[in-house]
Coordinates of C-alpha atoms in Angstrom, one line a residue:
M29 CA 0.3 0.2 0.0
E30 CA 1.2 3.6 -0.9
Y31 CA -0.1 6.9 0.8
I32 CA 0.3 10.3 0.6
I33 CA 0.3 12.8 3.3
G34 CA -1.6 15.6 3.5
I35 CA -0.7 18.7 5.9
D36 CA -3.3 21.1 6.7
Q37 CA -1.3 24.1 8.7
S38 CA -4.3 25.9 10.0
T39 CA -4.8 28.9 12.6
Q40 CA -5.0 26.5 15.5
G41 CA -2.1 23.8 14.9
T42 CA -1.1 21.7 12.4
K43 CA -2.6 18.1 11.3
A44 CA -1.1 15.7 8.9
V45 CA -3.2 12.9 7.6
L46 CA -2.6 9.3 5.7
V47 CA -4.6 8.5 2.1
D48 CA -4.3 5.6 1.0
E49 CA -5.0 4.2 -2.5
Q50 CA -8.9 4.3 -2.4
G51 CA -8.6 8.0 -1.6
R52 CA -9.5 7.2 2.5
I53 CA -8.5 9.1 5.3
A54 CA -6.1 6.2 6.9
G55 CA -4.6 8.1 9.7
R56 CA -4.6 11.5 11.4
A57 CA -2.2 13.1 14.0
D58 CA -2.2 16.9 15.2
R59 CA 0.3 19.3 16.7
K60 CA -1.1 22.5 18.5
H61 CA 1.2 25.7 18.5
A62 CA 0.9 29.1 20.5
Q63 CA -1.4 31.7 19.9
L64 CA 0.4 34.9 21.0
V65 CA -1.7 37.5 22.0
N66 CA -0.3 40.6 23.2
E67 CA -1.8 43.6 25.4
Q68 CA -2.5 45.3 21.9
G69 CA -4.5 42.9 20.6
W70 CA -2.2 41.8 18.2
V71 CA -2.5 37.9 16.9
S72 CA 1.0 36.0 16.2
H73 CA 2.4 32.9 15.6
D74 CA 6.1 31.6 15.9
P75 CA 7.5 30.0 12.9
E76 CA 9.8 28.2 13.5
E77 CA 7.4 26.4 15.6
I78 CA 5.1 25.9 13.1
Y79 CA 7.9 24.5 10.8
Q80 CA 8.9 21.6 13.8
N81 CA 5.3 21.4 14.4
V82 CA 5.0 19.9 10.6
L83 CA 7.7 17.6 11.2
L84 CA 6.5 16.3 14.0
A85 CA 2.8 15.4 12.9
V86 CA 4.3 14.1 9.7
Q87 CA 6.5 11.3 12.7
D88 CA 3.5 10.9 14.5
V89 CA 0.9 9.8 12.1
M90 CA 3.3 7.1 10.6
K91 CA 4.2 6.2 14.1
Q92 CA 0.8 5.6 15.1
N93 CA -0.2 3.9 12.3
Q94 CA 2.9 1.7 11.3
I95 CA 3.8 2.4 8.2
P96 CA 6.6 2.5 6.5
R97 CA 8.4 5.1 5.2
E98 CA 9.2 4.0 2.0
S99 CA 5.3 4.0 1.3
V100 CA 4.6 7.6 1.5
R101 CA 4.4 8.3 -2.6
A102 CA 4.0 12.1 -2.1
I103 CA 3.1 15.3 -0.1
G104 CA 0.4 17.7 -0.3
I105 CA -0.1 21.2 1.7
S106 CA -2.6 23.2 2.6
N107 CA -2.5 26.2 5.2
Q108 CA -4.0 28.9 6.7
R109 CA -3.9 31.1 3.6
E110 CA -3.5 35.3 4.8
T111 CA -1.1 34.6 7.7
T112 CA 2.3 36.1 6.7
V113 CA 5.9 35.4 7.7
L114 CA 9.2 37.1 6.8
W115 CA 12.8 35.3 7.1
D116 CA 16.0 35.0 5.6
R117 CA 17.8 33.2 2.7
Q118 CA 19.3 31.0 5.5
G119 CA 15.6 29.7 6.3
R120 CA 15.7 31.7 10.5
P121 CA 12.5 33.8 11.0
L122 CA 13.2 37.8 11.4
A123 CA 10.2 38.1 13.4
L124 CA 7.1 36.8 14.3
A125 CA 4.5 35.3 11.6
I126 CA 1.5 38.0 11.5
V127 CA -2.1 36.0 12.2
W128 CA -4.9 36.6 9.1
Q129 CA -7.3 37.8 11.7
C130 CA -4.7 40.2 13.2
G131 CA -5.3 44.1 12.4
R132 CA -2.0 45.7 13.4
A133 CA -1.5 46.7 9.8
R134 CA -4.7 49.2 9.8
D135 CA -2.5 52.9 9.6
I136 CA -0.7 51.1 6.4
A137 CA -4.2 50.4 4.9
Q138 CA -4.9 53.5 5.7
R139 CA -2.7 55.2 4.2
L140 CA -3.5 53.4 1.0
E141 CA -7.0 54.6 0.2
P142 CA -6.6 56.8 -1.9
W143 CA -6.0 54.0 -4.4
E144 CA -8.5 51.4 -3.1
E145 CA -10.8 50.7 -6.0
A146 CA -7.8 50.4 -8.5
I147 CA -6.3 47.5 -5.7
R148 CA -9.8 46.0 -5.6
R149 CA -10.1 46.0 -9.4
K150 CA -6.6 44.5 -9.8
T151 CA -6.8 42.1 -7.1
G152 CA -10.5 41.2 -6.4
L153 CA -9.8 42.0 -3.0
P154 CA -11.2 44.8 -0.4
L155 CA -8.3 47.1 0.5
S156 CA -8.2 45.9 4.5
P157 CA -5.3 44.9 7.1
F158 CA -6.2 41.4 6.8
F159 CA -4.7 40.7 3.7
P160 CA -0.8 40.1 3.5
A161 CA 0.5 42.8 1.2
A162 CA -0.4 45.8 5.0
K163 CA 1.0 43.0 6.9
M164 CA 3.9 43.0 4.9
A165 CA 4.6 46.8 4.5
W166 CA 4.3 46.7 8.7
L167 CA 6.9 44.0 8.8
L168 CA 9.1 45.9 6.8
E169 CA 8.8 49.2 8.4
Q170 CA 9.2 47.5 11.9
N171 CA 12.2 45.2 11.0
A172 CA 15.9 47.0 10.1
S173 CA 16.4 43.6 8.4
G174 CA 13.9 44.1 6.1
S175 CA 16.8 46.4 4.0
G176 CA 18.0 44.7 0.9
C177 CA 17.5 42.2 -1.0
G178 CA 18.6 39.4 1.8
F179 CA 15.7 38.1 3.1
C180 CA 11.7 36.7 2.0
L181 CA 8.2 37.3 2.1
G182 CA 5.1 35.1 1.8
T183 CA 2.3 33.1 3.3
V184 CA 2.7 30.0 5.4
D185 CA 3.1 28.0 2.6
S186 CA 6.0 29.4 1.1
W187 CA 7.5 29.2 4.6
L188 CA 7.2 25.8 5.1
I189 CA 8.0 25.0 1.3
Y190 CA 11.3 27.2 1.7
R191 CA 12.1 25.3 4.8
L192 CA 11.5 21.6 4.2
T193 CA 13.8 22.0 0.9
G194 CA 16.5 23.1 3.2
G195 CA 16.1 26.7 1.0
K196 CA 15.9 24.8 -2.7
S197 CA 12.9 26.0 -3.3
F198 CA 11.2 29.4 -3.1
K199 CA 7.7 29.1 -4.1
T200 CA 3.8 29.7 -3.8
D201 CA 0.7 28.3 -6.1
Y202 CA -2.1 30.6 -7.5
S203 CA -4.6 30.3 -4.9
N204 CA -2.2 31.7 -2.0
A205 CA -0.9 34.3 -4.5
S206 CA -4.1 35.3 -5.3
R207 CA -5.0 36.2 -1.5
T208 CA -2.1 38.6 -0.7
Q209 CA -3.7 41.4 -2.8
L210 CA -0.7 41.9 -4.3
F211 CA -1.2 40.2 -7.0
N212 CA -3.3 40.7 -10.4
L213 CA -5.4 38.5 -11.2
H214 CA -6.0 39.5 -14.7
T215 CA -2.1 39.2 -15.6
L216 CA -1.3 36.3 -12.8
E217 CA 1.8 37.7 -12.1
W218 CA 3.1 39.7 -8.8
D219 CA 2.0 43.2 -10.2
Q220 CA 4.8 46.2 -9.8
E221 CA 2.3 48.8 -9.2
L222 CA 1.1 47.2 -5.9
C223 CA 4.0 46.5 -4.7
Q224 CA 5.0 49.8 -5.3
W225 CA 2.6 51.1 -3.8
F226 CA 2.6 48.9 0.1
G227 CA 6.8 49.3 -0.2
V228 CA 7.0 45.3 -0.9
P229 CA 10.2 44.4 -3.1
M230 CA 9.6 41.8 -5.6
E231 CA 12.2 39.8 -5.4
A232 CA 11.6 39.8 -2.0
L233 CA 7.9 37.4 -3.2
P234 CA 8.5 33.7 -4.5
K235 CA 7.6 32.4 -7.8
V236 CA 3.9 31.5 -8.2
C237 CA 3.4 28.1 -9.9
D238 CA 0.4 26.4 -10.5
S239 CA -1.3 24.1 -7.7
N240 CA -0.1 20.7 -8.6
S241 CA 3.8 22.0 -9.3
A242 CA 7.0 20.5 -8.4
F243 CA 7.2 22.5 -5.5
G244 CA 10.9 20.7 -4.4
E245 CA 11.2 17.5 -2.7
T246 CA 11.9 16.9 1.1
T247 CA 13.1 14.3 3.7
L248 CA 12.2 16.4 6.5
E249 CA 15.3 16.9 7.8
G250 CA 16.0 12.9 7.3
Y251 CA 13.3 11.3 8.8
F252 CA 13.1 9.8 5.0
E253 CA 15.9 7.9 3.9
K254 CA 14.5 9.3 0.3
P255 CA 13.6 12.6 -0.9
V256 CA 10.0 13.1 -1.3
P257 CA 8.2 14.9 -3.4
I258 CA 6.3 17.6 -2.1
L259 CA 3.4 18.3 -5.4
A260 CA 0.5 20.6 -4.2
A261 CA 0.1 23.7 -2.2
L262 CA -3.2 25.2 -1.3
G263 CA -4.8 27.5 0.7
D264 CA -7.0 25.7 3.4
S265 CA -10.3 26.9 1.5
H266 CA -9.5 26.3 -1.8
G267 CA -8.3 22.9 -0.8
A268 CA -11.8 22.0 1.3
L269 CA -13.5 23.3 -2.4
F270 CA -10.6 21.1 -4.6
A271 CA -11.7 17.7 -1.8
H272 CA -15.5 17.9 -2.3
G273 CA -14.9 18.0 -6.1
C274 CA -16.4 21.4 -6.4
H275 CA -14.4 21.8 -10.2
Q276 CA -17.1 22.9 -11.9
K277 CA -18.5 26.6 -12.3
G278 CA -21.5 26.9 -10.3
M279 CA -20.4 24.1 -7.7
T280 CA -20.2 26.1 -4.1
K281 CA -18.9 24.6 -1.0
T282 CA -19.0 26.2 3.0
T283 CA -16.7 25.4 5.7
Y284 CA -17.8 26.0 8.7
G285 CA -15.2 26.0 11.9
T286 CA -14.8 29.3 14.1
G287 CA -16.1 31.5 11.3
S288 CA -17.1 30.3 7.6
S289 CA -15.8 30.2 4.4
I290 CA -18.1 29.8 1.2
M291 CA -17.0 29.6 -2.3
M292 CA -18.5 29.4 -5.9
N293 CA -16.5 28.3 -8.7
I294 CA -16.8 30.6 -11.2
G295 CA -15.2 29.3 -14.2
T296 CA -11.8 30.2 -16.4
T297 CA -13.2 33.8 -16.5
F298 CA -12.4 36.8 -14.0
Q299 CA -15.3 38.0 -13.0
E300 CA -15.9 40.9 -10.3
S301 CA -18.5 41.0 -7.3
R302 CA -21.0 44.1 -6.6
S303 CA -22.6 42.1 -3.9
G304 CA -19.9 42.5 -1.5
L305 CA -17.9 39.2 -2.1
A306 CA -14.3 38.0 -2.9
T307 CA -12.7 36.9 -6.2
S308 CA -10.1 34.8 -6.1
L309 CA -8.5 31.8 -7.5
A310 CA -9.5 28.8 -6.5
W311 CA -6.6 27.0 -7.8
G312 CA -3.8 26.5 -10.9
M313 CA -3.7 22.8 -12.5
D314 CA -1.8 22.1 -16.0
G315 CA -1.6 26.0 -17.0
V316 CA -5.3 26.8 -16.4
V317 CA -6.7 28.4 -13.4
H318 CA -10.7 28.6 -12.0
Y319 CA -11.4 31.9 -10.4
V320 CA -14.1 31.4 -7.4
L321 CA -16.0 34.3 -5.8
E322 CA -15.7 34.3 -1.8
G323 CA -17.4 35.4 1.0
N324 CA -16.0 34.9 4.3
I325 CA -18.1 34.7 7.7
N326 CA -16.3 36.0 11.8
Y327 CA -18.9 34.4 13.6
T328 CA -20.1 30.7 13.0
G329 CA -19.0 28.0 15.0
A330 CA -17.8 30.5 17.4
V331 CA -21.2 31.2 18.5
M332 CA -21.5 27.8 19.6
S333 CA -18.6 28.2 21.4
W334 CA -19.6 32.0 22.8
L335 CA -23.3 29.9 24.4
K336 CA -21.3 27.6 25.9
D337 CA -18.2 29.4 27.4
D338 CA -19.2 32.7 27.6
L339 CA -23.0 33.1 28.6
K340 CA -23.0 28.8 30.3
L341 CA -26.4 28.4 29.0
I342 CA -25.1 24.6 27.8
A343 CA -22.4 22.8 29.2
G344 CA -21.6 21.0 25.7
L345 CA -22.8 20.8 22.1
D346 CA -25.1 17.6 23.0
E347 CA -27.6 20.0 24.7
L348 CA -27.8 22.3 21.6
N349 CA -30.6 19.9 19.7
P350 CA -33.0 19.4 22.7
A351 CA -32.9 23.1 23.8
I352 CA -34.1 23.8 20.2
E353 CA -36.5 21.0 20.9
A354 CA -37.9 22.8 23.7
A355 CA -38.1 26.0 22.3
N356 CA -41.3 28.2 21.4
P357 CA -42.0 27.7 17.9
A358 CA -44.2 30.9 18.1
D359 CA -40.9 32.7 19.4
T360 CA -39.9 35.3 17.2
T361 CA -36.0 36.0 18.8
V362 CA -33.3 36.5 16.3
L363 CA -29.8 36.9 17.1
V364 CA -27.1 38.6 15.0
P365 CA -23.4 37.5 16.2
A366 CA -21.8 40.7 15.2
F367 CA -19.4 40.9 18.1
T368 CA -16.9 42.8 15.9
G369 CA -18.5 44.0 13.0
L370 CA -20.3 42.2 10.1
S371 CA -18.3 40.6 7.4
A372 CA -19.5 39.8 3.4
P373 CA -21.9 40.7 2.2
Y374 CA -22.0 44.2 4.1
W375 CA -19.0 44.7 5.7
D376 CA -19.9 46.9 8.4
H377 CA -17.5 47.0 10.6
E378 CA -19.8 49.8 13.3
A379 CA -22.7 47.4 13.0
R380 CA -22.7 45.3 16.7
G381 CA -24.4 42.0 18.0
L382 CA -27.6 41.8 19.0
I383 CA -31.4 39.7 20.1
Y384 CA -33.7 41.3 18.3
G385 CA -37.2 40.4 18.6
M386 CA -37.6 39.0 21.4
S387 CA -41.0 38.8 24.2
R388 CA -42.3 37.3 27.5
T389 CA -42.1 34.0 25.6
T390 CA -38.1 34.2 25.4
G391 CA -35.8 32.0 27.5
R392 CA -33.0 30.4 27.2
N393 CA -34.1 27.8 24.7
E394 CA -35.1 30.5 22.4
I395 CA -31.9 32.6 22.7
I396 CA -30.0 29.0 21.9
R397 CA -31.9 28.6 18.6
G398 CA -31.6 31.9 17.6
A399 CA -27.7 31.4 17.9
V400 CA -27.6 28.3 16.2
E401 CA -29.6 29.5 13.5
S402 CA -27.8 32.7 12.7
I403 CA -25.1 30.4 11.3
A404 CA -27.4 29.3 8.6
L405 CA -28.6 32.7 8.2
Q406 CA -25.5 34.6 8.2
I407 CA -24.5 31.8 5.2
M408 CA -27.9 32.3 3.7
D409 CA -26.9 36.5 2.6
V410 CA -23.8 35.3 1.1
V411 CA -25.0 32.6 -1.0
K412 CA -27.5 34.6 -1.9
S413 CA -25.0 36.9 -2.5
M414 CA -23.3 34.4 -4.4
E415 CA -26.5 33.9 -7.1
R416 CA -26.3 38.0 -8.1
D417 CA -22.7 38.4 -8.7
S418 CA -22.6 35.0 -10.7
G419 CA -26.2 34.3 -12.4
I420 CA -26.5 31.1 -11.5
S421 CA -28.6 29.0 -9.0
I422 CA -27.4 27.2 -6.4
E423 CA -28.5 24.2 -6.7
E424 CA -26.0 22.1 -4.2
L425 CA -24.0 23.3 -1.5
H426 CA -20.9 21.0 -0.2
V427 CA -20.4 20.9 3.8
D428 CA -17.3 20.0 5.3
G429 CA -15.9 21.1 9.6
G430 CA -17.5 20.5 12.8
P431 CA -21.0 22.3 12.9
T432 CA -21.8 20.2 10.0
R433 CA -23.0 17.2 12.7
N434 CA -26.0 19.5 13.8
G435 CA -29.1 17.7 11.6
Y436 CA -31.4 20.5 12.9
L437 CA -28.5 23.6 11.5
M438 CA -28.4 21.4 8.7
Q439 CA -31.2 21.5 7.5
F440 CA -32.4 24.8 8.6
Q441 CA -29.1 26.1 5.9
S442 CA -31.2 24.4 3.4
D443 CA -34.6 25.4 4.3
M444 CA -32.9 28.9 4.4
T445 CA -30.8 28.8 1.1
G446 CA -33.0 26.3 -0.7
S447 CA -30.5 24.4 -1.7
R448 CA -29.4 20.6 -1.2
V449 CA -26.8 20.4 1.8
L450 CA -24.4 17.2 1.6
V451 CA -22.8 16.4 4.2
P452 CA -19.9 14.1 3.2
E453 CA -18.7 11.1 5.7
M454 CA -15.5 12.0 5.5
E455 CA -13.5 15.5 7.1
E456 CA -10.2 17.6 7.4
F457 CA -11.1 17.9 3.9
S458 CA -8.0 21.1 3.5
A459 CA -5.7 18.5 4.4
L460 CA -7.6 16.2 1.6
G461 CA -7.7 18.5 -0.8
A462 CA -4.1 18.8 -0.9
A463 CA -3.4 15.0 -0.9
Y464 CA -5.8 14.5 -3.3
M465 CA -4.0 16.9 -5.6
A466 CA -0.7 15.8 -4.7
G467 CA -2.1 12.6 -6.1
L468 CA -3.6 13.2 -8.6
T469 CA -0.1 15.0 -9.8
C470 CA 2.0 11.7 -8.9
G471 CA -0.8 9.4 -11.2
M472 CA -1.5 7.7 -7.9
Y473 CA -5.1 8.0 -8.0
R474 CA -7.3 9.1 -11.5
K475 CA -9.8 12.0 -11.2
E476 CA -12.5 10.3 -13.2
T477 CA -12.8 7.9 -10.2
L478 CA -11.1 9.8 -7.0
F479 CA -14.6 11.8 -6.9
E480 CA -17.2 9.2 -7.6
G481 CA -19.2 7.9 -4.8
Q482 CA -18.4 10.1 -2.3
K483 CA -21.2 8.9 0.7
A484 CA -23.2 12.2 2.1
T485 CA -26.0 12.8 4.3
V486 CA -28.4 15.0 2.4
Y487 CA -31.0 17.6 3.4
E488 CA -33.6 19.1 1.3
R489 CA -35.7 21.9 1.7
R490 CA -38.9 20.7 4.0
M491 CA -40.0 23.9 5.5
K492 CA -43.3 25.5 4.3
A493 CA -42.9 28.7 2.3
A494 CA -44.8 31.4 4.6
D495 CA -42.6 30.0 7.5
R496 CA -39.4 30.2 6.1
E497 CA -40.1 34.6 4.6
R498 CA -40.9 35.3 8.3
K499 CA -38.1 34.0 9.3
Q500 CA -36.3 36.0 6.5
Q501 CA -37.9 39.5 7.2
L502 CA -36.9 39.0 10.8
W503 CA -33.4 38.2 9.8
Q504 CA -32.8 41.1 7.5
Q505 CA -34.8 43.5 11.0
A506 CA -32.7 42.5 12.5
I507 CA -29.3 42.7 10.4
H508 CA -31.2 47.0 9.6
A509 CA -31.0 47.1 13.5
C510 CA -27.4 46.1 14.5
R511 CA -26.6 48.5 11.6
G512 CA -28.5 51.1 12.7
K513 CA -30.6 51.8 9.8

């Protein structure tokens, strides 16, 4: 038996999964890393700790499953996308990595507001400190070592590839490059004008390659006797889209995590969003790129954690459905979790969370139901924006992530969007997508059969039209209220 190793380097930790010749996950190992938050609220990671955890996670999954080292055919990497690293040519970090959710580069983004529309047209992204361009500029301004050209700037995929190959390979893929706000989606190259505006030298950026390129070889610092090729690199959301088999125009997936990424494959032609979404690249394969529309939501799975850890309304997630079943069906309570403003498609950073429509019947159970329903209602808004931008009706919504285990949420999602919701049996779709792409690249898999027969639980709309419209109207009223309108 031969295997592909999929590495998912995410915000909270690193996963290594073994994927067998049938495309099934045969083992998994996890290593968490420290979340470094200072008194100013800046969020950082230690790049060296992340790299060491990648080495350890791979060794863990091999040992736990007693896999011979020579049976690993290739490696694929997925990564937390906008987290930004600065390192020297010897592979030494020159600063802590700035995590995607960190807004410390806000002043830099504000300085560039006169070019905001031009930046959006070139990159498909709204000007924001959450993208790497502003983070890179901040790192260069704060680190004297940023002078000259003896340094590298990149996202976590580039950092890992550089270290895993001993500095021989300094590359990234189209999906990660498209999230930097320095990459022109029309020319498919680093943009000289964007780099000048942000003050980022182009020679410090990695070479942009197809997502299924040969990114180099690694022995994991001597763990493998013979070098193993790295044959795929993808942003984590893009990896999930690929693993779901969403390879055709109009196919859409939602990843439910702390937040959520809703992503639609829009084919091989750039399309600008007019409905509050971003345009990015899904991937590049064999010289052809696919574009996506994407909407990101800050608080989805985090709402469940808020109910448990902050409000103490539940002791565990197993209490959610009993509370929802006990809630008064006539109660009109709606919760909008705009704790740090509203993200896609509204992008209103001044909005604040609220509980709307309460009555004397409102209690613990009704608030819990409103919180769970808010996840699906936020995703509904993004799905509707995608349908407006693309002109495509979303008939099926492929989903993954921990919250998809909640049957009430998945049924409610189908009722609100009108789409069939497909919950797959397998998990870890970001790592799986990178592994599948690497396996296809080395010839271990055939695309015609790899994605066939993926088993899934299917939810279809069953709510009465009047009840659905009432829910949607109350949600829109609550959105207007939290925005002060």
